[in-house]
Short mmCIF file of C-alpha atoms and ligand atoms in Angstrom, two decimals:
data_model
loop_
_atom_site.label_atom_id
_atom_site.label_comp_id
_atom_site.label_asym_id
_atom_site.label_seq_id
_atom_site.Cartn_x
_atom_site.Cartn_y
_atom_site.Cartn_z
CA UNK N 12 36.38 -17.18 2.31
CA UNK N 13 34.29 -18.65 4.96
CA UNK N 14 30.49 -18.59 3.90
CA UNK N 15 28.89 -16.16 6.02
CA UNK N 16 25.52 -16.82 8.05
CA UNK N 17 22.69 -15.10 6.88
CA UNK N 18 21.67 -14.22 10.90
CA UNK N 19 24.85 -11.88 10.75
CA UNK N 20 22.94 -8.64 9.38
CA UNK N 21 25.52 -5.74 8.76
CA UNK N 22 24.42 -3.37 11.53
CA UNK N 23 21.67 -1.38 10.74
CA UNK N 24 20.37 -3.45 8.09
CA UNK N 25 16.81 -2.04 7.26
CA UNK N 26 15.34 -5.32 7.04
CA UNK N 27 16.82 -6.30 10.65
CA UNK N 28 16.08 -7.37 13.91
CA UNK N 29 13.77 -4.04 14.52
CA UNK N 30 11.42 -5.02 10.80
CA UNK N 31 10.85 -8.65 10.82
CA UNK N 32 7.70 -8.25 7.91
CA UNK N 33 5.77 -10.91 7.34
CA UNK N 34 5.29 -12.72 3.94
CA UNK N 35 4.15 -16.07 2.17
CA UNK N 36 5.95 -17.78 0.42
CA UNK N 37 7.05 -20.68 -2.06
CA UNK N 38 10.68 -22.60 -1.78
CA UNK N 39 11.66 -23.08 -5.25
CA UNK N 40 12.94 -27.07 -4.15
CA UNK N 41 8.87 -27.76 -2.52
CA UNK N 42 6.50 -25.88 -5.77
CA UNK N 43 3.83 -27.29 -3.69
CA UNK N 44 4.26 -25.80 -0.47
CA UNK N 45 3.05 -22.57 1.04
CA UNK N 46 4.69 -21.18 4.20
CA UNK N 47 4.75 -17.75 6.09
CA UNK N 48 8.24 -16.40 6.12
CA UNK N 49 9.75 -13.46 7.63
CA UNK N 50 11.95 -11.70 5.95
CA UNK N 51 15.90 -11.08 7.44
CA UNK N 52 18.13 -9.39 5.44
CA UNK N 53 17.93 -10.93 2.49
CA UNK N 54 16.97 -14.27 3.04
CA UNK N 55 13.74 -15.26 4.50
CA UNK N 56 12.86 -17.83 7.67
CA UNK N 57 10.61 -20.41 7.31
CA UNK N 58 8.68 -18.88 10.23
CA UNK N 59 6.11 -22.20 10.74
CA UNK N 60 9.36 -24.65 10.38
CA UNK N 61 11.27 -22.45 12.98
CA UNK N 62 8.03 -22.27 15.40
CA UNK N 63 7.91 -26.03 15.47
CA UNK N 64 11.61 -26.87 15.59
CA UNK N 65 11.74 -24.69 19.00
CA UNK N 66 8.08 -26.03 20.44
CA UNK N 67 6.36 -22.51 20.08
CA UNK N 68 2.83 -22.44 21.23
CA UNK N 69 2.60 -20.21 17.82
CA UNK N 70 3.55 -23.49 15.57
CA UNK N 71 0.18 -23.94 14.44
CA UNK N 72 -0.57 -20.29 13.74
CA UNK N 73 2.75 -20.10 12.02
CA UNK N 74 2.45 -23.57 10.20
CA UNK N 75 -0.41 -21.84 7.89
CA UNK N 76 0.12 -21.45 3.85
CA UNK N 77 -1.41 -17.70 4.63
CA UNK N 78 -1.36 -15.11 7.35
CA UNK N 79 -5.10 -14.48 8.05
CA UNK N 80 -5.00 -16.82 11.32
CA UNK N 81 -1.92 -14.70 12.85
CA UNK N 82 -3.72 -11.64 11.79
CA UNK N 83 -7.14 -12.63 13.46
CA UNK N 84 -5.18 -13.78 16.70
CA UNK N 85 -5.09 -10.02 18.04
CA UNK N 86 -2.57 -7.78 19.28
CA UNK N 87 -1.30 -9.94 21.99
CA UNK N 88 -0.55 -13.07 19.72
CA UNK N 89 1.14 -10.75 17.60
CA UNK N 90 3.61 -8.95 19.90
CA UNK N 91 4.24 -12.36 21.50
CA UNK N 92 5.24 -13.70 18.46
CA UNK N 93 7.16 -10.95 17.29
CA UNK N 94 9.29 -11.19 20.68
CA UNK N 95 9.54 -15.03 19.49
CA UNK N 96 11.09 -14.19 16.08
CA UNK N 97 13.68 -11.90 17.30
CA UNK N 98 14.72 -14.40 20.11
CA UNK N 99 14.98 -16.93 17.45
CA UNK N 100 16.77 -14.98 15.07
CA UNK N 101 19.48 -12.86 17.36
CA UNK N 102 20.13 -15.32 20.58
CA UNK N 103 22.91 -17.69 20.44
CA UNK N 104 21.19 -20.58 21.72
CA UNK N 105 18.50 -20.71 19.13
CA UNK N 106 21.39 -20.55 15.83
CA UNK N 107 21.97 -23.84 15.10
CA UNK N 108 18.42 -24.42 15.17
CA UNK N 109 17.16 -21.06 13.21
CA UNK N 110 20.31 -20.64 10.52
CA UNK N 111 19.28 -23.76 8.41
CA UNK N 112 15.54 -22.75 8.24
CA UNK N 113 16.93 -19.05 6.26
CA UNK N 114 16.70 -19.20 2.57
CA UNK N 115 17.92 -16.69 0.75
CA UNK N 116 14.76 -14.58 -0.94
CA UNK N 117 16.24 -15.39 -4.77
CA UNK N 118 15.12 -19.09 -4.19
CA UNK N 119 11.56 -18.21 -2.70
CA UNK N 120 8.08 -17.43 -5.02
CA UNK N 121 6.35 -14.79 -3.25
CA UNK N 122 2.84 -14.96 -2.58
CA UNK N 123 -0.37 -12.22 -1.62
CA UNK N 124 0.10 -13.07 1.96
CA UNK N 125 -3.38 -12.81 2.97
CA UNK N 126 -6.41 -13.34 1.55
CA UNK N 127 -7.86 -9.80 1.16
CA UNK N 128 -11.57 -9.17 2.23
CA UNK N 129 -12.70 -5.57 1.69
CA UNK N 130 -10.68 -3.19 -0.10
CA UNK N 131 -11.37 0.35 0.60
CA UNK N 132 -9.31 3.28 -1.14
CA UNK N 133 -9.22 7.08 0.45
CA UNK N 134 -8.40 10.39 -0.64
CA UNK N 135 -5.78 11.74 1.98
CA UNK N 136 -3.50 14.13 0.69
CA UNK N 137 -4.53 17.65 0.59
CA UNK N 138 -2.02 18.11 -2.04
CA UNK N 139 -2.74 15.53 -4.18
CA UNK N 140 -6.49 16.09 -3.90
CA UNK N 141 -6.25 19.39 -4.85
CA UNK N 142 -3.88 18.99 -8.01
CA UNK N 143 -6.67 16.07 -9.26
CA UNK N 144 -9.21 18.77 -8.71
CA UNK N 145 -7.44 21.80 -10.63
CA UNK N 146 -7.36 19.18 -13.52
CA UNK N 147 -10.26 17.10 -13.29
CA UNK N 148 -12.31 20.19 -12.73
CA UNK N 149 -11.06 23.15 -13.64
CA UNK N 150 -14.17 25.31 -13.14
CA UNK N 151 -14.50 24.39 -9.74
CA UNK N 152 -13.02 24.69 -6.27
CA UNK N 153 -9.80 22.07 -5.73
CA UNK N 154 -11.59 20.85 -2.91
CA UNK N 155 -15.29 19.49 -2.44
CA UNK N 156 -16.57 21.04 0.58
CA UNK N 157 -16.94 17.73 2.33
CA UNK N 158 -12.99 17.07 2.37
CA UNK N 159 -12.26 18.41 5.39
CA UNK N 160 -14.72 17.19 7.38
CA UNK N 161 -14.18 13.70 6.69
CA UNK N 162 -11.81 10.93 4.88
CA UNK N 163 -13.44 10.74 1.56
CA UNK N 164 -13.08 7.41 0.44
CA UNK N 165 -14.40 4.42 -2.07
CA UNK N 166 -14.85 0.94 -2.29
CA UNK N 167 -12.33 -0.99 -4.39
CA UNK N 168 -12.16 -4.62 -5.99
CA UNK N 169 -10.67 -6.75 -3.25
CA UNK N 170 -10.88 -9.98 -6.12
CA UNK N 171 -7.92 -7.85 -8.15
CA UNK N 172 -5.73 -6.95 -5.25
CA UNK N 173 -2.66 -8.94 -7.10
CA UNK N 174 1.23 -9.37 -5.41
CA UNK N 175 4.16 -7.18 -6.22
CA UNK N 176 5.71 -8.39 -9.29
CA UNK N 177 2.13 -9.33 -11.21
CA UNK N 178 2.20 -8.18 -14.98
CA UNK N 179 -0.62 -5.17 -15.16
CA UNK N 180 -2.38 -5.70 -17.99
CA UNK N 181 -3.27 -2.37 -19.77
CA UNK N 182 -7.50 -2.56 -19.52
CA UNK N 183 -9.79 -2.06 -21.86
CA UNK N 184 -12.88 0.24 -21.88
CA UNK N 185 -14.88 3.29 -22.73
CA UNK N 186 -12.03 6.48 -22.47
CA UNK N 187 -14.66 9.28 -23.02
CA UNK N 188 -17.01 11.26 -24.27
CA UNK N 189 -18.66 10.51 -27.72
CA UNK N 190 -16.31 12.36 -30.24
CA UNK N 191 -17.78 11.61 -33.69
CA UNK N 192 -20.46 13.86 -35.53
CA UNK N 193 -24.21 12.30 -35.09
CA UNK N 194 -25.79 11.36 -38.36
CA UNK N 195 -29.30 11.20 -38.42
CA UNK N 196 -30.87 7.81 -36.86
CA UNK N 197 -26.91 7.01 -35.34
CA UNK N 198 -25.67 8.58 -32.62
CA UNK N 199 -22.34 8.93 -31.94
CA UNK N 200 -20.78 6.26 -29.46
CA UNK N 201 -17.78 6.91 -26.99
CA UNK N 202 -14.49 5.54 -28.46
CA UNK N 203 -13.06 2.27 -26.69
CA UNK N 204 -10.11 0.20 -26.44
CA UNK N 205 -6.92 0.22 -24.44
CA UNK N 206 -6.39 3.21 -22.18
CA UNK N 207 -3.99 5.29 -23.37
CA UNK N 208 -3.37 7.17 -19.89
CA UNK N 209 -2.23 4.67 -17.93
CA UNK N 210 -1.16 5.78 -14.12
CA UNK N 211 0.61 4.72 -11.05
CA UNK N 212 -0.63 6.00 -7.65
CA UNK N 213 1.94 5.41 -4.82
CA UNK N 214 -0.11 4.39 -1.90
CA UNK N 215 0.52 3.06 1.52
CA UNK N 216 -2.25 0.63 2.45
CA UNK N 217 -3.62 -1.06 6.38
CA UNK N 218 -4.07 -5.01 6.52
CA UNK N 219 -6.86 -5.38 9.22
CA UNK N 220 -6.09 -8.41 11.54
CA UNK N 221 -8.93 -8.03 14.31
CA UNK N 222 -12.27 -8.40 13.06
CA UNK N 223 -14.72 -5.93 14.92
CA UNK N 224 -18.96 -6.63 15.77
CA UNK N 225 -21.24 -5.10 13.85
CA UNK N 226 -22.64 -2.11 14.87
CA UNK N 227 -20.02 -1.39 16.52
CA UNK N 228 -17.75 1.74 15.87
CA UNK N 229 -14.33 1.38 16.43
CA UNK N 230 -12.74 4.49 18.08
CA UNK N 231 -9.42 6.17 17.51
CA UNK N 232 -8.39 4.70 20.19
CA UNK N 233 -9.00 1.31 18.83
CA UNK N 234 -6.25 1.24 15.90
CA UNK N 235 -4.09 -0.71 17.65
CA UNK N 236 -6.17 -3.47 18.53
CA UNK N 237 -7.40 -3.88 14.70
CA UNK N 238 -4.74 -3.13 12.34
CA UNK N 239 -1.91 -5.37 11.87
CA UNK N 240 0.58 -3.95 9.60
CA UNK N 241 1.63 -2.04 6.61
CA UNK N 242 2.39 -2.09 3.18
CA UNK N 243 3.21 -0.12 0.18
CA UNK N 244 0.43 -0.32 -2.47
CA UNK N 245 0.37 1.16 -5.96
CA UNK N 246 -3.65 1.98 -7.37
CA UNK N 247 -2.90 1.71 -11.14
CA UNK N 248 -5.70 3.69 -12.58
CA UNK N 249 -6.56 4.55 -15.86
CA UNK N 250 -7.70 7.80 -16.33
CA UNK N 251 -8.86 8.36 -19.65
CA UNK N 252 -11.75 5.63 -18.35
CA UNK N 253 -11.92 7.15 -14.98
CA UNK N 254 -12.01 10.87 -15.86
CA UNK N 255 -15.53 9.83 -18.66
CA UNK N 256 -17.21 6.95 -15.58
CA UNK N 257 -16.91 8.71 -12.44
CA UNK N 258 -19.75 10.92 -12.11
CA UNK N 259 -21.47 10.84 -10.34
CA UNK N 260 -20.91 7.15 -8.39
CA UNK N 261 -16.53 8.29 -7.76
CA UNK N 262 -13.85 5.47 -9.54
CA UNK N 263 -14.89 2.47 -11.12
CA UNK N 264 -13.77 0.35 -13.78
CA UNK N 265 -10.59 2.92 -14.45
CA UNK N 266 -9.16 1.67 -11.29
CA UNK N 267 -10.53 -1.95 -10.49
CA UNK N 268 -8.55 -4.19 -13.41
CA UNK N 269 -5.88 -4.30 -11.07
CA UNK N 270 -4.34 -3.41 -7.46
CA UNK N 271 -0.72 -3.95 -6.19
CA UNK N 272 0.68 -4.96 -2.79
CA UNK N 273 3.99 -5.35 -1.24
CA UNK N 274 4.40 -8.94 -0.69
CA UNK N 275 5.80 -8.49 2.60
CA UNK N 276 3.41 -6.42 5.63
CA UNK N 277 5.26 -4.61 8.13
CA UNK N 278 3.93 -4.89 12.18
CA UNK N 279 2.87 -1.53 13.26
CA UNK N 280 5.05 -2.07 16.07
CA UNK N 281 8.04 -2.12 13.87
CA UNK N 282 6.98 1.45 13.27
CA UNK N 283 6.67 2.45 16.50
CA UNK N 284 9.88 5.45 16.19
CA UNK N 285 7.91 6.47 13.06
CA UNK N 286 4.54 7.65 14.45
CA UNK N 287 4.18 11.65 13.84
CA UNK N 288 1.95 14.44 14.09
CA UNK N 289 -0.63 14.68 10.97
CA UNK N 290 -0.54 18.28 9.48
CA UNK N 291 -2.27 20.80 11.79
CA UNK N 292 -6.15 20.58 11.13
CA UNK N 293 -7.64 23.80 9.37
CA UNK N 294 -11.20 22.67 10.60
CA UNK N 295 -12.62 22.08 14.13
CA UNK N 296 -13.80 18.25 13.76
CA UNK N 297 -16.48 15.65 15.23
CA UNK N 298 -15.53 14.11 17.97
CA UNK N 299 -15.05 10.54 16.72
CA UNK N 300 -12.35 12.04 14.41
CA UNK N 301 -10.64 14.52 16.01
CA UNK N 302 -7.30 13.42 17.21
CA UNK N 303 -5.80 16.50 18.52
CA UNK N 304 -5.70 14.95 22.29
CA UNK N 305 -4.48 11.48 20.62
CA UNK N 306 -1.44 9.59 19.83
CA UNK N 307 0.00 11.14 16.90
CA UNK N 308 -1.64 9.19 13.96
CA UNK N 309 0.83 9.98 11.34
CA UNK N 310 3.75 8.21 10.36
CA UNK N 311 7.11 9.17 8.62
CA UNK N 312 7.56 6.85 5.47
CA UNK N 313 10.23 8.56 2.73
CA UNK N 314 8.57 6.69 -0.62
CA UNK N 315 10.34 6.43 -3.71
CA UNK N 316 8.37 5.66 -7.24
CA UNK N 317 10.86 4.44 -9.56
CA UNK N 318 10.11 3.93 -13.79
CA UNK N 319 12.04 1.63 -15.09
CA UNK N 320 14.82 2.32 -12.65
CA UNK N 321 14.66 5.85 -12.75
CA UNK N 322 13.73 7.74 -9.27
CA UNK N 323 10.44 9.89 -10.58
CA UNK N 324 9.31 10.95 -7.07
CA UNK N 325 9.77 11.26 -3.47
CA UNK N 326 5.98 11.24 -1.51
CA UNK N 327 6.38 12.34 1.92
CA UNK N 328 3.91 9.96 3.71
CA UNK N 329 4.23 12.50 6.70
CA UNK N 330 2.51 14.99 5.23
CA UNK N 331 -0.83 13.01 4.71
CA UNK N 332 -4.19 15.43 5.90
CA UNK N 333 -6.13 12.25 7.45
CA UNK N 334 -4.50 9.71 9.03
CA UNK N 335 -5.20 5.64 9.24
CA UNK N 336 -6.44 6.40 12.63
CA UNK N 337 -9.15 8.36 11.07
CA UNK N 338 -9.42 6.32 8.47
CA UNK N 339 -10.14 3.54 10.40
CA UNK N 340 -12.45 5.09 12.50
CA UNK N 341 -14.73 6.52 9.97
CA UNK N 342 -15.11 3.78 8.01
CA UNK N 343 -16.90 1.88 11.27
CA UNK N 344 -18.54 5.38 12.09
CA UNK N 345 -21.85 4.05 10.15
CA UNK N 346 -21.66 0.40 12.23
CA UNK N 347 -20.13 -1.17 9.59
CA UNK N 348 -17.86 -4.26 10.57
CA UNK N 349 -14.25 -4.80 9.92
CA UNK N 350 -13.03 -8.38 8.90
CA UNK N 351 -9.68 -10.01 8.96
CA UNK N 352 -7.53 -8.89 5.49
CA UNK N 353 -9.79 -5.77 5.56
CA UNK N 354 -7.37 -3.39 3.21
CA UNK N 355 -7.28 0.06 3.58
CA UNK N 356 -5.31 2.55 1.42
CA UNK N 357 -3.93 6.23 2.42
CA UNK N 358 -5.04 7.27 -1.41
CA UNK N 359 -2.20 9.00 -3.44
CA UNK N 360 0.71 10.44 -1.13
CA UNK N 361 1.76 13.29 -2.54
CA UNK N 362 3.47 16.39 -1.20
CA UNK N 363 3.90 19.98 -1.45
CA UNK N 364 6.73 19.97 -3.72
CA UNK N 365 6.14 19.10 -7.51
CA UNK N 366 8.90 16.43 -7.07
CA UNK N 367 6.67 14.99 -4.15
CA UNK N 368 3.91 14.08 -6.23
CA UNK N 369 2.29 10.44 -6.09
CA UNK N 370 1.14 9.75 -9.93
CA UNK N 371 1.34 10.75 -13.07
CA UNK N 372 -1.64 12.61 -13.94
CA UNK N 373 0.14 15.10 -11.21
CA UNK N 374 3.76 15.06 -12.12
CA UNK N 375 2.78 15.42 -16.34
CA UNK N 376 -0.05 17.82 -15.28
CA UNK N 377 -2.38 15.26 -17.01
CA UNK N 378 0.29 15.31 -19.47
CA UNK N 379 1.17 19.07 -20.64
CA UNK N 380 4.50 18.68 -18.93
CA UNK N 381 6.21 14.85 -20.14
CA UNK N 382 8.60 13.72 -17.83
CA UNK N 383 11.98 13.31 -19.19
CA UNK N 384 13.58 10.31 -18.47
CA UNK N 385 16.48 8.22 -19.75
CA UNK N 386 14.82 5.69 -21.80
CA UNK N 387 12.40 8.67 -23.61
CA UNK N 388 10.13 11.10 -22.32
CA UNK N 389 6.63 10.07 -20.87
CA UNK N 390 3.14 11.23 -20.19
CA UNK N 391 1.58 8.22 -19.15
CA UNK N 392 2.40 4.55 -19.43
CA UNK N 393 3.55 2.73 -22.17
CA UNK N 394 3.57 -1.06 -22.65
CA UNK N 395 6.69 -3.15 -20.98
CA UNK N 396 7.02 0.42 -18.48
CA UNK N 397 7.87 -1.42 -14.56
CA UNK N 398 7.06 0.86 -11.70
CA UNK N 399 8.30 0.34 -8.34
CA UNK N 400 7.55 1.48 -5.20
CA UNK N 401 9.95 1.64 -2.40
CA UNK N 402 9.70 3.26 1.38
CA UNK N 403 11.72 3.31 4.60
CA UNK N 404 10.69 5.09 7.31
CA UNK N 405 13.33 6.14 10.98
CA UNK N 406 13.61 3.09 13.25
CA UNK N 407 15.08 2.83 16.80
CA UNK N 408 18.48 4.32 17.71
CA UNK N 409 18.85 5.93 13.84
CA UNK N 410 18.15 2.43 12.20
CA UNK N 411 15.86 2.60 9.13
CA UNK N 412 12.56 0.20 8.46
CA UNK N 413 12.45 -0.56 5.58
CA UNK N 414 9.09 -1.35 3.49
CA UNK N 415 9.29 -4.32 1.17
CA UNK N 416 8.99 -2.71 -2.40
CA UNK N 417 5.60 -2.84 -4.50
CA UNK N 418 6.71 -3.25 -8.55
CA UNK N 419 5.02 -4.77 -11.31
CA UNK N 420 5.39 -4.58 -15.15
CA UNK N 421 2.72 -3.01 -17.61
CA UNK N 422 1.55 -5.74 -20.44
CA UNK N 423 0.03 -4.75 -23.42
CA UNK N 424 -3.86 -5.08 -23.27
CA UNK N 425 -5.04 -8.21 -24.49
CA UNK N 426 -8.19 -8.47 -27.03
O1 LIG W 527 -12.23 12.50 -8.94
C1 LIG W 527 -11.25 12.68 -8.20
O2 LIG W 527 -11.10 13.73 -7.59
C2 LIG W 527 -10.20 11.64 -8.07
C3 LIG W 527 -10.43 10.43 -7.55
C4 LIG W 527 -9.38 9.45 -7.45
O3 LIG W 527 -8.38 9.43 -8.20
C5 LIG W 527 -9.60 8.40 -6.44
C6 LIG W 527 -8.38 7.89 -5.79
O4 LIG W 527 -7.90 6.80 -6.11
C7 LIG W 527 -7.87 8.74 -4.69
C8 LIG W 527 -6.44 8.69 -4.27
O5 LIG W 527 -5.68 7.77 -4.59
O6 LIG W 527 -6.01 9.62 -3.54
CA1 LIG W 528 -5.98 5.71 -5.26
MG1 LIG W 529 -6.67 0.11 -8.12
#
């Protein structure tokens, strides 16, 4: 059988002509060598090899062992190059030059693709907002009164933002409330050790490419100038540690051992066929949020969360409250300045339906209800559990985009 070329995609392949993510990566012959690739199929093209093999005025932005130059060369770099790529990759003219720089991805070492400045985590989904507040605080109103008014948000560790496929160590640290009886002249102290309700969120997160000036907001109509691309993210949080730290400062150590991104980011414009309308808005809002005269903000990603293999969930990203658009624009509301590899996540996705929900602590009900699953039943985590994240969302002409997965492995906390 003849071998056949890795530029002849079956039709509709989600990781076609319409994706084209962007990635960094290792070729398993050069251990040395970083390189931006773009992923095709299943193979992935040596993007800064291609660029200078065709005399690209992008061979020098493409030539880079990371993708913060590209990002911080703004929206018309971007869609210039992305025109490039698809030339490269679907014209005749350019195959003998383009097939021989396609590896496939089994010989590659992925990389984190950019170097990540700020990492910022929200609190988007009505649904999944008000299921952690039924459990968290049961006494209390599912919502805080601020919710609607605003994309509640925190600050995360950028420093532990790790690639798909990093081992998550389980972390160590204070999981509650003293338990012990007092004696006199000891009081009791909080147990520690490893958590023992380790979580997934499924998340999809914004890679800022444009940097913006300080004090200077960036509008909802300035999205598309800043943000780059997408990728799946999954906020592994422990809540035993969370659910004792949290008050009254929001998430802390329970979620900043370790953070998980897609190795490959996905242009916005590849999503272009997937922007929607957010959920209608129960609130009048301010002005610099309220997007009811905008571009729709949403956008339609079907998520899977797999353990071990086993489909556990389906998060409609659709049905998200706030958008990115918000998102964005709130967090420069205050005159704050965005960098390049600025990270933003949605926060949980999770939908109406109990099979739509985002994490664990939801789908277990903070673990009355185990989930059953082939290998045993589960709560939380359990050492040597793999989660992965998959998403696709509707392309042009009934084509699918797909997002490149998010998975890693849990290890069992070290000493
Ligand atoms: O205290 C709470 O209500 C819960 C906070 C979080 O879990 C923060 C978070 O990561 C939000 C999210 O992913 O939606
Ligand atoms: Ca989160
Ligand atoms: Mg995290």
């Amino acid at each position: 059988m003849p071998q056949q070329s890795p530029l002849d995609l079956p039709p509709h392949d989600p990781f076609g002509p319409h994706n084209l993510p962007y990635g960094v990566f290792t070729p398993s012959d050069a251990p040395d060598l970083r390189r931006i690739g773009v992923r095709y199929g299943d193979h992935v093209l040596d993007a800064g090899a291609a660029a200078a093999a065709v005399g690209s005025p992008h061979a020098a932005l493409l030539g880079q062992p990371t993708l913060n130059p590209l990002m911080a060369a703004g929206r018309p770099v971007w869609r210039a190059v992305r025109e490039e790529l698809r030339a490269w990759l679907t014209e005749p003219v350019h195959r003998p030059t383009i097939e021989p720089l396609l590896r496939p991805l089994t010989t590659v070492t992925l990389h984190l693709p950019f170097e990540v400045a700020d990492y910022v985590d929200f609190y988007a989904s009505e649904h999944h907002a008000s299921n952690v507040g039924r459990i968290f605080r049961p006494d209390g109103e599912p919502l805080t009164p601020n919710w609607k008014h605003m994309p509640i948000g925190y600050h995360g560790r950028a420093g532990t933002v790790v690639v798909s496929g990093t081992p998550v160590v389980r972390p160590r640290g204070q999981l509650g409330a003293p338990t012990g009886r007092s004696t006199p002249g000891h009081s009791a102290l909080p147990p520690f050790g490893p958590s023992l309700r380790l979580d997934f969120e499924a998340e999809v997160a914004f890679v800022v490419g444009t940097p913006s000036p300080f004090n200077t907001p960036v509008p909802l109509s300035g999205f598309h100038d800043h943000v780059f691309g997408v990728c799946l993210l999954n906020d592994w949080s422990a809540r035993d540690i969370q659910s004792w730290e949290y008050r009254p400062l929001g998430p802390f150590l329970g979620k900043s051992f370790a953070t998980s991104v897609a190795a490959w980011i996905t242009p916005l414009d590849a999503l272009a066929a997937a922007r929607t309308a957010p959920p209608g808005r129960d609130v009048p809002l301010l002005p610099y949020l309220d997007d009811s005269a905008a571009e729709p903000g949403g956008l339609d990603l079907r998520i899977e969360v797999a353990v071990n293999g086993h489909p556990v969930s389906h998060p409609p990203f659709a049905a998200m409250y706030w958008t990115a658009v918000q998102q964005l624009a709130h967090m420069t509301v205050n005159g704050a300045s965005l960098r390049t590899g600025d990270l933003f996540a949605s926060g949980t996705v999770s939908g109406p339906e109990p099979h739509q929900r985002g994490c664990l602590l939801e789908l277990t009900w903070s673990g009355r209800d185990p989930l059953r699953l082939p290998g045993g039943e589960r709560t939380f985590l359990e050492d040597g559990d793999e989660v992965t994240l998959t998403a696709w969302a509707p392309g042009p002409d009934n084509s699918r985009v797909a997002l490149g997965e998010v998975t890693g492995c849990v290890a069992p906390s070290t000493p």
